[in-house]
Amino acid sequence: MLFRSNQNAFIERFNKSYREEVLDANLFNTLVEVQEATDEWVEDYNYFRPHESLGRMPPKKFMSREKCTKISTYKM
């Protein structure tokens, strides 16, 4: 699988956040506990945590914005 350099940066950033906030922050006894903690963290990460790429908005709020209905008048 080939990744462009900017794709790798996003993956490494995600991996760092996951490692620090889930794996390093908890002690687990079973894989089920890891899976449960991961599920909770992923939901928070994907829906409620502000993201810089979205103007410091949480994805859930960003998704709910009204879409612009203007039609381009650009002629080719």
GROMACS .gro file of C-alpha atoms in nm:
model
   76
    1MET     CA    1   0.000   0.000   0.000
    2LEU     CA    2   0.146   0.335  -0.102
    3PHE     CA    3   0.085   0.650   0.097
    4ARG     CA    4   0.163   1.002  -0.003
    5SER     CA    5   0.370   1.191   0.252
    6ASN     CA    6   0.073   1.400   0.372
    7GLN     CA    7  -0.139   1.085   0.420
    8ASN     CA    8   0.132   0.937   0.639
    9ALA     CA    9   0.136   1.251   0.855
   10PHE     CA   10  -0.239   1.218   0.922
   11ILE     CA   11  -0.202   0.849   1.008
   12GLU     CA   12   0.091   0.916   1.240
   13ARG     CA   13  -0.101   1.196   1.413
   14PHE     CA   14  -0.401   0.970   1.467
   15ASN     CA   15  -0.179   0.686   1.593
   16LYS     CA   16  -0.003   0.921   1.838
   17SER     CA   17  -0.334   1.052   1.975
   18TYR     CA   18  -0.474   0.700   2.011
   19ARG     CA   19  -0.162   0.568   2.179
   20GLU     CA   20  -0.139   0.856   2.428
   21GLU     CA   21  -0.509   0.891   2.509
   22VAL     CA   22  -0.615   0.525   2.515
   23LEU     CA   23  -0.329   0.280   2.533
   24ASP     CA   24  -0.088   0.476   2.755
   25ALA     CA   25  -0.363   0.626   2.973
   26ASN     CA   26  -0.519   0.298   3.085
   27LEU     CA   27  -0.428  -0.042   3.220
   28PHE     CA   28  -0.621  -0.322   3.053
   29ASN     CA   29  -0.678  -0.680   3.164
   30THR     CA   30  -0.849  -0.809   2.852
   31LEU     CA   31  -0.881  -0.730   2.484
   32VAL     CA   32  -1.251  -0.663   2.541
   33GLU     CA   33  -1.156  -0.373   2.770
   34VAL     CA   34  -0.925  -0.236   2.499
   35GLN     CA   35  -1.202  -0.264   2.240
   36GLU     CA   36  -1.455  -0.088   2.465
   37ALA     CA   37  -1.216   0.196   2.546
   38THR     CA   38  -1.129   0.227   2.178
   39ASP     CA   39  -1.495   0.242   2.074
   40GLU     CA   40  -1.565   0.523   2.322
   41TRP     CA   41  -1.254   0.715   2.217
   42VAL     CA   42  -1.324   0.680   1.843
   43GLU     CA   43  -1.679   0.810   1.889
   44ASP     CA   44  -1.549   1.111   2.082
   45TYR     CA   45  -1.270   1.167   1.827
   46ASN     CA   46  -1.498   1.144   1.524
   47TYR     CA   47  -1.801   1.336   1.653
   48PHE     CA   48  -1.734   1.562   1.950
   49ARG     CA   49  -1.367   1.666   1.966
   50PRO     CA   50  -1.279   1.995   1.792
   51HIS     CA   51  -1.055   1.944   1.489
   52GLU     CA   52  -0.815   2.208   1.361
   53SER     CA   53  -0.889   2.110   1.001
   54LEU     CA   54  -1.255   2.204   1.059
   55GLY     CA   55  -1.183   2.543   1.211
   56ARG     CA   56  -1.175   2.405   1.568
   57MET     CA   57  -1.529   2.271   1.527
   58PRO     CA   58  -1.634   1.922   1.631
   59PRO     CA   59  -1.720   1.707   1.327
   60LYS     CA   60  -2.081   1.661   1.442
   61LYS     CA   61  -2.136   2.038   1.450
   62PHE     CA   62  -1.948   2.082   1.121
   63MET     CA   63  -2.165   1.818   0.951
   64SER     CA   64  -2.486   1.986   1.067
   65ARG     CA   65  -2.406   2.321   0.905
   66GLU     CA   66  -2.635   2.416   0.623
   67LYS     CA   67  -2.482   2.355   0.285
   68CYS     CA   68  -2.438   2.648   0.055
   69THR     CA   69  -2.703   2.639  -0.218
   70LYS     CA   70  -2.540   2.891  -0.451
   71ILE     CA   71  -2.483   2.766  -0.801
   72SER     CA   72  -2.161   2.863  -0.970
   73THR     CA   73  -2.188   3.091  -1.270
   74TYR     CA   74  -1.843   2.996  -1.398
   75LYS     CA   75  -1.842   2.935  -1.773
   76MET     CA   76  -1.600   2.692  -1.932
   0.00000   0.00000   0.00000
